[in-house]
mmCIF file of C-alpha atoms in Angstrom:
data_model
loop_
_atom_site.group_PDB
_atom_site.id
_atom_site.type_symbol
_atom_site.label_atom_id
_atom_site.label_comp_id
_atom_site.label_asym_id
_atom_site.label_seq_id
_atom_site.Cartn_x
_atom_site.Cartn_y
_atom_site.Cartn_z
ATOM 1 C CA MET A 24 0.000 0.000 0.000
ATOM 2 C CA LYS A 25 1.406 3.372 -1.009
ATOM 3 C CA MET A 26 0.431 6.997 -0.460
ATOM 4 C CA ASP A 27 2.165 10.191 -1.565
ATOM 5 C CA VAL A 28 1.888 12.765 1.217
ATOM 6 C CA ARG A 29 2.573 15.523 -1.314
ATOM 7 C CA ASP A 30 -0.678 14.770 -3.150
ATOM 8 C CA SER A 31 -3.937 16.507 -2.333
ATOM 9 C CA GLU A 32 -6.281 14.872 0.161
ATOM 10 C CA GLU A 33 -8.633 13.893 -2.667
ATOM 11 C CA ASP A 34 -5.822 12.204 -4.605
ATOM 12 C CA ARG A 35 -4.740 10.276 -1.513
ATOM 13 C CA GLU A 36 -8.320 9.117 -1.026
ATOM 14 C CA ARG A 37 -8.459 7.936 -4.640
ATOM 15 C CA GLU A 38 -5.326 5.862 -4.046
ATOM 16 C CA LEU A 39 -6.891 4.219 -0.999
ATOM 17 C CA LEU A 40 -10.153 3.474 -2.792
ATOM 18 C CA LEU A 41 -8.293 2.078 -5.800
ATOM 19 C CA PHE A 42 -6.289 -0.227 -3.544
ATOM 20 C CA TYR A 43 -9.383 -1.600 -1.804
ATOM 21 C CA LYS A 44 -11.378 -1.977 -5.002
ATOM 22 C CA GLN A 45 -8.822 -4.529 -6.168
ATOM 23 C CA GLN A 46 -8.660 -8.041 -4.783
ATOM 24 C CA HIS A 47 -5.570 -8.836 -2.699
ATOM 25 C CA GLU A 48 -4.305 -11.526 -0.374
ATOM 26 C CA TRP A 49 -5.603 -9.581 2.588
ATOM 27 C CA ALA A 50 -4.163 -11.849 5.273
ATOM 28 C CA CYS A 51 -0.601 -11.360 4.003
ATOM 29 C CA PRO A 52 1.799 -9.066 5.882
ATOM 30 C CA LEU A 53 1.064 -5.457 4.998
ATOM 31 C CA HIS A 54 3.822 -3.147 3.799
ATOM 32 C CA CYS A 55 2.904 0.546 3.770
ATOM 33 C CA THR A 56 4.944 3.341 2.214
ATOM 34 C CA LEU A 57 4.555 7.089 2.612
ATOM 35 C CA VAL A 58 6.109 8.610 -0.492
ATOM 36 C CA GLY A 59 7.653 11.990 0.253
ATOM 37 C CA ASP A 60 8.113 11.257 3.959
ATOM 38 C CA VAL A 61 11.019 9.695 5.838
ATOM 39 C CA ALA A 62 8.696 7.702 8.085
ATOM 40 C CA ILE A 63 9.201 3.936 8.133
ATOM 41 C CA GLY A 64 8.147 0.991 10.247
ATOM 42 C CA GLU A 65 4.959 -0.175 11.880
ATOM 43 C CA GLY A 66 3.891 3.359 12.675
ATOM 44 C CA VAL A 67 3.259 3.981 8.973
ATOM 45 C CA MET A 68 0.852 1.043 8.880
ATOM 46 C CA ARG A 69 -0.942 2.498 11.897
ATOM 47 C CA TYR A 70 -1.195 5.829 10.112
ATOM 48 C CA PHE A 71 -2.746 4.151 7.061
ATOM 49 C CA MET A 72 -5.286 2.237 9.139
ATOM 50 C CA THR A 73 -6.194 5.330 11.137
ATOM 51 C CA THR A 74 -6.700 7.270 7.908
ATOM 52 C CA ILE A 75 -8.884 4.532 6.418
ATOM 53 C CA ILE A 76 -11.169 4.207 9.428
ATOM 54 C CA SER A 77 -11.335 7.978 9.837
ATOM 55 C CA LYS A 78 -12.615 8.262 6.263
ATOM 56 C CA LEU A 79 -15.269 5.631 6.936
ATOM 57 C CA GLN A 80 -16.284 7.242 10.217
ATOM 58 C CA PHE A 81 -16.282 10.907 9.219
ATOM 59 C CA GLY A 82 -16.458 10.875 5.428
ATOM 60 C CA PHE A 83 -14.297 11.331 2.336
ATOM 61 C CA SER A 84 -13.392 14.733 0.956
ATOM 62 C CA LEU A 85 -14.134 13.371 -2.509
ATOM 63 C CA ASP A 86 -17.517 14.442 -3.858
ATOM 64 C CA LEU A 87 -18.820 11.068 -5.017
ATOM 65 C CA GLY A 88 -22.528 11.726 -4.734
ATOM 66 C CA GLY A 89 -22.938 15.378 -5.640
ATOM 67 C CA MET A 90 -23.383 16.320 -1.977
ATOM 68 C CA GLY A 91 -19.938 17.701 -1.182
ATOM 69 C CA ARG A 92 -18.262 15.515 1.431
ATOM 70 C CA THR A 93 -19.038 11.813 0.949
ATOM 71 C CA LEU A 94 -20.414 9.995 3.990
ATOM 72 C CA LEU A 95 -20.712 6.214 3.812
ATOM 73 C CA PHE A 96 -22.440 6.050 7.195
ATOM 74 C CA GLU A 97 -24.827 8.661 8.506
ATOM 75 C CA GLY A 98 -26.956 9.291 11.549
ATOM 76 C CA GLU A 99 -26.495 9.713 15.280
ATOM 77 C CA PRO A 100 -23.782 8.040 17.383
ATOM 78 C CA ASP A 101 -24.674 4.384 18.044
ATOM 79 C CA HIS A 102 -27.417 4.690 15.406
ATOM 80 C CA LEU A 103 -25.306 4.954 12.236
ATOM 81 C CA VAL A 104 -26.660 3.315 9.083
ATOM 82 C CA PRO A 105 -25.269 3.057 5.534
ATOM 83 C CA ALA A 106 -25.937 6.129 3.428
ATOM 84 C CA ALA A 107 -28.887 5.789 1.060
ATOM 85 C CA SER A 108 -27.016 6.936 -2.043
ATOM 86 C CA GLU A 109 -27.496 5.237 -5.395
ATOM 87 C CA THR A 110 -24.124 6.564 -6.546
ATOM 88 C CA LEU A 111 -22.306 4.881 -3.659
ATOM 89 C CA ILE A 112 -24.213 1.643 -4.189
ATOM 90 C CA GLU A 113 -23.567 1.565 -7.937
ATOM 91 C CA SER A 114 -19.877 2.273 -7.273
ATOM 92 C CA ASN A 115 -19.752 -0.778 -4.964
ATOM 93 C CA LEU A 116 -18.270 1.421 -2.247
ATOM 94 C CA PHE A 117 -19.899 -0.455 0.606
ATOM 95 C CA ARG A 118 -18.075 -3.601 -0.456
ATOM 96 C CA VAL A 119 -14.910 -1.493 -0.365
ATOM 97 C CA ALA A 120 -15.930 -0.313 3.118
ATOM 98 C CA GLY A 121 -16.363 -3.929 4.242
ATOM 99 C CA ARG A 122 -12.857 -4.735 3.048
ATOM 100 C CA MET A 123 -11.461 -1.698 4.858
ATOM 101 C CA LEU A 124 -13.206 -2.627 8.106
ATOM 102 C CA ALA A 125 -12.028 -6.225 7.998
ATOM 103 C CA HIS A 126 -8.490 -5.342 6.922
ATOM 104 C CA SER A 127 -8.067 -2.912 9.805
ATOM 105 C CA PHE A 128 -9.415 -5.556 12.181
ATOM 106 C CA LEU A 129 -6.911 -8.135 10.892
ATOM 107 C CA HIS A 130 -4.057 -5.735 11.624
ATOM 108 C CA ASP A 131 -5.344 -4.873 15.092
ATOM 109 C CA GLY A 132 -6.302 -1.406 13.908
ATOM 110 C CA PRO A 133 -9.076 1.015 14.883
ATOM 111 C CA HIS A 134 -12.767 0.416 14.204
ATOM 112 C CA VAL A 135 -15.808 2.282 12.965
ATOM 113 C CA THR A 136 -17.885 2.955 16.061
ATOM 114 C CA GLY A 137 -21.562 3.564 16.651
ATOM 115 C CA LEU A 138 -23.211 1.394 13.987
ATOM 116 C CA SER A 139 -26.913 0.752 14.567
ATOM 117 C CA PRO A 140 -27.562 -2.588 16.343
ATOM 118 C CA ALA A 141 -30.323 -3.256 13.812
ATOM 119 C CA VAL A 142 -27.868 -2.969 10.910
ATOM 120 C CA ILE A 143 -25.366 -5.241 12.677
ATOM 121 C CA HIS A 144 -28.154 -7.771 13.329
ATOM 122 C CA VAL A 145 -29.127 -7.934 9.653
ATOM 123 C CA LEU A 146 -25.501 -7.815 8.479
ATOM 124 C CA PHE A 147 -24.869 -11.135 10.200
ATOM 125 C CA ASN A 148 -27.886 -12.815 8.597
ATOM 126 C CA GLY A 149 -30.373 -11.933 11.297
ATOM 127 C CA ASP A 150 -34.049 -11.856 10.337
ATOM 128 C CA PRO A 151 -34.895 -8.242 9.406
ATOM 129 C CA GLU A 152 -38.321 -8.639 10.983
ATOM 130 C CA MET A 153 -36.626 -9.492 14.280
ATOM 131 C CA ALA A 154 -34.283 -6.494 14.233
ATOM 132 C CA THR A 155 -34.695 -4.059 17.106
ATOM 133 C CA VAL A 156 -35.133 -0.685 15.438
ATOM 134 C CA VAL A 157 -35.846 2.699 16.989
ATOM 135 C CA THR A 158 -36.710 6.006 15.384
ATOM 136 C CA GLU A 159 -33.222 7.326 16.233
ATOM 137 C CA ASP A 160 -31.876 4.790 13.718
ATOM 138 C CA CYS A 161 -33.510 6.764 10.905
ATOM 139 C CA PRO A 162 -30.923 9.335 9.731
ATOM 140 C CA ASP A 163 -33.332 11.279 7.517
ATOM 141 C CA LEU A 164 -34.832 13.828 9.900
ATOM 142 C CA HIS A 165 -37.719 14.597 7.558
ATOM 143 C CA ILE A 166 -38.751 10.951 7.322
ATOM 144 C CA ARG A 167 -38.232 10.548 11.056
ATOM 145 C CA SER A 168 -40.532 13.480 11.789
ATOM 146 C CA ILE A 169 -43.259 11.929 9.635
ATOM 147 C CA ILE A 170 -42.947 8.555 11.355
ATOM 148 C CA LYS A 171 -43.063 10.197 14.780
ATOM 149 C CA LEU A 172 -46.450 11.685 13.890
ATOM 150 C CA LEU A 173 -47.835 8.195 14.450
ATOM 151 C CA GLU A 174 -46.859 8.498 18.110
ATOM 152 C CA ASN A 175 -49.399 11.295 18.579
ATOM 153 C CA GLU A 176 -52.747 10.461 20.118
ATOM 154 C CA GLU A 177 -54.641 12.101 17.274
ATOM 155 C CA LEU A 178 -53.693 12.943 13.698
ATOM 156 C CA THR A 179 -55.055 15.885 11.777
ATOM 157 C CA PRO A 180 -56.245 15.240 8.212
ATOM 158 C CA GLU A 181 -53.089 16.900 6.902
ATOM 159 C CA GLN A 182 -50.896 14.680 9.084
ATOM 160 C CA LYS A 183 -52.765 11.580 7.927
ATOM 161 C CA ASP A 184 -52.147 12.569 4.322
ATOM 162 C CA THR A 185 -48.451 13.136 5.012
ATOM 163 C CA VAL A 186 -48.035 9.739 6.685
ATOM 164 C CA SER A 187 -50.082 7.978 4.009
ATOM 165 C CA ASP A 188 -48.034 9.532 1.214
ATOM 166 C CA LEU A 189 -44.864 8.148 2.778
ATOM 167 C CA SER A 190 -46.280 4.711 3.526
ATOM 168 C CA MET A 191 -47.770 4.223 0.063
ATOM 169 C CA SER A 192 -44.502 5.319 -1.566
ATOM 170 C CA TRP A 193 -42.955 2.334 0.246
ATOM 171 C CA ASP A 194 -45.770 -0.051 -0.803
ATOM 172 C CA LEU A 195 -47.417 0.057 2.610
ATOM 173 C CA PRO A 196 -51.095 0.833 3.279
ATOM 174 C CA ALA A 197 -52.408 4.243 4.251
ATOM 175 C CA VAL A 198 -52.751 5.035 7.935
ATOM 176 C CA THR A 199 -55.985 4.140 9.728
ATOM 177 C CA GLU A 200 -57.108 4.201 13.337
ATOM 178 C CA THR A 201 -56.409 0.476 13.708
ATOM 179 C CA ASN A 202 -53.030 0.105 11.989
ATOM 180 C CA ARG A 203 -51.108 3.025 13.440
ATOM 181 C CA ARG A 204 -48.777 1.047 15.728
ATOM 182 C CA TRP A 205 -48.180 -1.630 13.089
ATOM 183 C CA LEU A 206 -47.524 1.003 10.425
ATOM 184 C CA HIS A 207 -45.145 2.885 12.719
ATOM 185 C CA ASN A 208 -43.031 -0.246 13.185
ATOM 186 C CA LYS A 209 -43.078 -1.060 9.471
ATOM 187 C CA LEU A 210 -42.041 2.445 8.463
ATOM 188 C CA VAL A 211 -39.139 2.511 10.920
ATOM 189 C CA LEU A 212 -38.031 -0.950 9.797
ATOM 190 C CA HIS A 213 -38.067 0.043 6.144
ATOM 191 C CA ALA A 214 -36.322 3.371 6.799
ATOM 192 C CA VAL A 215 -33.502 1.654 8.691
ATOM 193 C CA VAL A 216 -33.221 -1.796 7.102
ATOM 194 C CA GLY A 217 -35.335 -2.023 3.966
ATOM 195 C CA ARG A 218 -33.736 0.962 2.248
ATOM 196 C CA ASN A 219 -30.265 -0.286 3.190
ATOM 197 C CA MET A 220 -30.375 -3.965 2.256
ATOM 198 C CA ARG A 221 -28.156 -3.536 -0.811
ATOM 199 C CA GLN A 222 -25.580 -1.613 1.199
ATOM 200 C CA ILE A 223 -25.643 -4.263 3.939
ATOM 201 C CA LYS A 224 -25.152 -7.038 1.382
ATOM 202 C CA GLN A 225 -22.156 -5.200 -0.052
ATOM 203 C CA LEU A 226 -20.660 -4.798 3.425
ATOM 204 C CA ARG A 227 -21.110 -8.536 3.978
ATOM 205 C CA LYS A 228 -19.331 -9.307 0.696
ATOM 206 C CA GLY A 229 -16.436 -7.075 1.721
ATOM 207 C CA LEU A 230 -16.067 -8.926 5.026
ATOM 208 C CA LYS A 231 -16.115 -12.225 3.149
ATOM 209 C CA ASP A 232 -13.486 -11.010 0.659
ATOM 210 C CA VAL A 233 -11.018 -10.534 3.509
ATOM 211 C CA MET A 234 -11.866 -14.022 4.849
ATOM 212 C CA LEU A 235 -13.065 -12.639 8.162
ATOM 213 C CA TRP A 236 -16.577 -14.007 7.769
ATOM 214 C CA PRO A 237 -15.923 -17.548 9.123
ATOM 215 C CA LEU A 238 -14.518 -16.103 12.348
ATOM 216 C CA LEU A 239 -17.409 -13.677 12.801
ATOM 217 C CA THR A 240 -20.105 -16.285 12.181
ATOM 218 C CA SER A 241 -18.500 -18.974 14.339
ATOM 219 C CA ARG A 242 -17.608 -16.558 17.145
ATOM 220 C CA PRO A 243 -20.473 -14.074 17.628
ATOM 221 C CA ASP A 244 -18.628 -12.660 20.634
ATOM 222 C CA VAL A 245 -16.087 -11.162 18.201
ATOM 223 C CA VAL A 246 -18.711 -9.018 16.444
ATOM 224 C CA PRO A 247 -18.825 -6.335 19.194
ATOM 225 C CA LEU A 248 -15.043 -6.046 18.858
ATOM 226 C CA LEU A 249 -15.391 -5.279 15.145
ATOM 227 C CA PHE A 250 -18.346 -2.916 15.622
ATOM 228 C CA PRO A 251 -17.994 -1.347 19.091
ATOM 229 C CA LYS A 252 -20.352 1.221 20.496
ATOM 230 C CA MET A 253 -19.178 4.809 20.661
ATOM 231 C CA ALA A 254 -19.039 4.859 24.463
ATOM 232 C CA GLU A 255 -16.842 1.748 24.551
ATOM 233 C CA MET A 256 -14.092 3.519 22.572
ATOM 234 C CA GLU A 257 -13.932 6.650 24.707
ATOM 235 C CA PHE A 258 -11.066 7.069 27.137
ATOM 236 C CA THR A 259 -10.351 9.620 29.825
ATOM 237 C CA PRO A 260 -7.167 11.510 30.708
ATOM 238 C CA GLN A 261 -6.758 9.233 33.724
ATOM 239 C CA MET A 262 -6.918 6.122 31.533
ATOM 240 C CA LEU A 263 -4.161 7.533 29.321
ATOM 241 C CA LEU A 264 -1.998 8.611 32.264
ATOM 242 C CA GLU A 265 -2.184 5.129 33.765
ATOM 243 C CA LYS A 266 -0.590 3.670 30.618
ATOM 244 C CA ILE A 267 2.482 5.929 30.716
ATOM 245 C CA THR A 268 5.899 4.732 31.824
ATOM 246 C CA TRP A 269 7.587 7.910 32.982
ATOM 247 C CA PRO A 270 11.347 8.525 32.686
ATOM 248 C CA VAL A 271 13.320 7.612 35.794
ATOM 249 C CA GLU A 272 16.852 8.414 36.862
ATOM 250 C CA ASP A 273 19.470 5.967 35.624
ATOM 251 C CA SER A 274 22.742 5.752 37.550
ATOM 252 C CA ASP A 275 24.603 5.304 34.239
ATOM 253 C CA ASP A 276 23.006 8.345 32.604
ATOM 254 C CA GLU A 277 25.143 11.379 33.383
ATOM 255 C CA ASP A 278 22.870 13.680 31.336
ATOM 256 C CA PHE A 279 19.743 12.993 33.387
ATOM 257 C CA ASP A 280 18.356 16.240 34.784
ATOM 258 C CA LEU A 281 15.785 15.639 37.488
ATOM 259 C CA ASP A 282 14.497 19.219 37.501
ATOM 260 C CA SER A 283 13.929 19.303 33.726
ATOM 261 C CA THR A 284 12.338 15.856 33.761
ATOM 262 C CA CYS A 285 9.889 16.778 36.507
ATOM 263 C CA ARG A 286 9.032 20.069 34.820
ATOM 264 C CA ILE A 287 8.416 18.593 31.342
ATOM 265 C CA THR A 288 6.484 15.560 32.580
ATOM 266 C CA GLY A 289 4.377 17.924 34.662
ATOM 267 C CA PHE A 290 3.649 19.953 31.535
ATOM 268 C CA LEU A 291 2.633 16.756 29.720
ATOM 269 C CA ARG A 292 0.261 15.764 32.523
ATOM 270 C CA MET A 293 -1.332 19.196 32.315
ATOM 271 C CA PHE A 294 -1.638 18.933 28.520
ATOM 272 C CA ILE A 295 -3.306 15.518 28.768
ATOM 273 C CA GLU A 296 -5.800 16.786 31.318
ATOM 274 C CA ARG A 297 -6.633 19.777 29.100
ATOM 275 C CA GLY A 298 -5.945 18.653 25.555
ATOM 276 C CA THR A 299 -7.486 16.659 22.732
ATOM 277 C CA LEU A 300 -6.538 13.112 23.638
ATOM 278 C CA ALA A 301 -7.307 11.467 20.304
ATOM 279 C CA GLN A 302 -4.963 13.752 18.358
ATOM 280 C CA LEU A 303 -2.201 13.367 20.929
ATOM 281 C CA LEU A 304 -2.530 9.582 20.897
ATOM 282 C CA THR A 305 -2.420 9.479 17.092
ATOM 283 C CA PHE A 306 0.785 11.529 17.166
ATOM 284 C CA TRP A 307 2.193 9.291 19.890
ATOM 285 C CA VAL A 308 1.429 5.774 18.598
ATOM 286 C CA GLY A 309 -0.097 6.178 15.132
ATOM 287 C CA TRP A 310 -3.792 5.687 15.902
ATOM 288 C CA GLU A 311 -6.495 6.477 18.441
ATOM 289 C CA MET A 312 -6.295 3.202 20.364
ATOM 290 C CA LEU A 313 -4.727 2.963 23.800
ATOM 291 C CA PRO A 314 -1.825 0.486 23.757
ATOM 292 C CA PRO A 315 -0.808 -1.547 26.819
ATOM 293 C CA GLU A 316 2.068 0.851 27.498
ATOM 294 C CA LEU A 317 3.131 4.376 26.558
ATOM 295 C CA ARG A 318 6.628 5.739 27.077
ATOM 296 C CA VAL A 319 7.975 9.250 27.565
ATOM 297 C CA GLU A 320 11.559 10.373 26.990
ATOM 298 C CA ILE A 321 13.134 13.758 27.675
ATOM 299 C CA SER A 322 15.348 14.678 24.735
ATOM 300 C CA GLY A 323 17.736 17.400 23.718
ATOM 301 C CA GLY A 324 15.816 18.083 20.525
ATOM 302 C CA THR A 325 14.059 21.206 19.329
ATOM 303 C CA PHE A 326 10.539 19.910 18.676
ATOM 304 C CA PRO A 327 8.364 17.188 20.204
ATOM 305 C CA THR A 328 8.571 13.975 18.185
ATOM 306 C CA SER A 329 7.542 10.383 18.663
ATOM 307 C CA SER A 330 8.659 6.917 17.742
ATOM 308 C CA THR A 331 5.327 5.305 16.981
ATOM 309 C CA CYS A 332 6.870 1.858 16.520
ATOM 310 C CA PHE A 333 8.072 1.970 20.121
ATOM 311 C CA GLN A 334 5.130 4.064 21.367
ATOM 312 C CA THR A 335 7.546 6.639 22.748
ATOM 313 C CA LEU A 336 6.935 10.378 22.980
ATOM 314 C CA LYS A 337 10.129 12.446 22.928
ATOM 315 C CA LEU A 338 9.869 15.872 24.541
ATOM 316 C CA PRO A 339 12.564 18.589 24.521
ATOM 317 C CA ALA A 340 13.848 19.611 27.931
ATOM 318 C CA TYR A 341 14.306 23.340 27.323
ATOM 319 C CA PHE A 342 10.718 24.513 27.951
ATOM 320 C CA LYS A 343 10.435 26.725 31.022
ATOM 321 C CA ILE A 344 6.753 27.698 30.915
ATOM 322 C CA TYR A 345 3.695 25.628 30.061
ATOM 323 C CA MET A 346 2.358 27.872 27.284
ATOM 324 C CA ASP A 347 5.537 27.409 25.224
ATOM 325 C CA PHE A 348 5.358 23.647 25.746
ATOM 326 C CA GLU A 349 1.698 23.494 24.737
ATOM 327 C CA LYS A 350 2.251 25.632 21.647
ATOM 328 C CA ALA A 351 5.132 23.437 20.451
ATOM 329 C CA LEU A 352 3.293 20.152 21.056
ATOM 330 C CA VAL A 353 0.110 21.351 19.342
ATOM 331 C CA ALA A 354 2.165 22.563 16.370
ATOM 332 C CA ALA A 355 3.945 19.200 16.136
ATOM 333 C CA ILE A 356 0.647 17.304 16.223
ATOM 334 C CA LYS A 357 -0.938 19.495 13.556
ATOM 335 C CA ARG A 358 2.148 19.468 11.358
ATOM 336 C CA THR A 359 2.585 15.717 11.099
ATOM 337 C CA GLY A 360 -0.451 14.027 12.618
ATOM 338 C CA PHE A 361 1.907 11.326 13.832
ATOM 339 C CA GLY A 362 5.506 11.325 14.950
ATOM 340 C CA LEU A 363 8.759 10.143 13.432
ATOM 341 C CA VAL A 364 8.135 6.441 13.048
#
């Protein structure tokens, strides 16, 4: 896998999509190259996987559907469903998304979070009629507002016409006094599952292409690891601080300066308690997943850097005040996104 960091964001996205549209031996060792950057090692692979999942989670800059930014999944957190776009379906992009999801999982990478439980249920061959759907699973706010009219005690003639227009457009009967609850459930089910069956089938094919399907079907307990809820992926400053191995004085290290070490590590603690943890972690290790251990070194360098392969953050010792430290670390994070791997 190759990406030229000098290309525009859209061109880099095209390279990623082209790679995943082709069939590969997905279980083989993955070699990633950043053209135009000196970075090497496992950290580059982490950067690629983070980029891929970020595009799936938050959208591509490419305008693939005439709507500006291209979202493959839309809706509220923990209620995300595949986008109802004919262009994306015809381009087979949900099969590509399935390959991306499975490939990242194979390489112990990050995951797309917050997918609707109803979509996950149907994705793994669950009966659509047995899927637990809620109105929050419907990403189209206009359609959702129409469906929610059925929760009112009484409907005006205009509201009945609005609901009936929607239901009949989906080959369902018009609303009556006796079928309101049934129609409500059918409309929600179609809005969440029925309109997305082709996308779900493409996702399933993508998972099968990467040969992850046998594991997922034989071990249902693995499915929540592939599709975690949003809350399960959140971490606090305290959780990050507990993973850090702080620098300690070594009797053989004549250059160790206790005062500088205490000052800089104190600045880092303050930054973690105040800062954007996900961006810092990506700079530190290459993606937004907490590893078993994080390391900090005090260096004689000019700018903060990191060795993502060894999960080590290297901080210069010369900072005397916190604001200078914060400014330099934020600039380093924004400049590279990840450290020197």
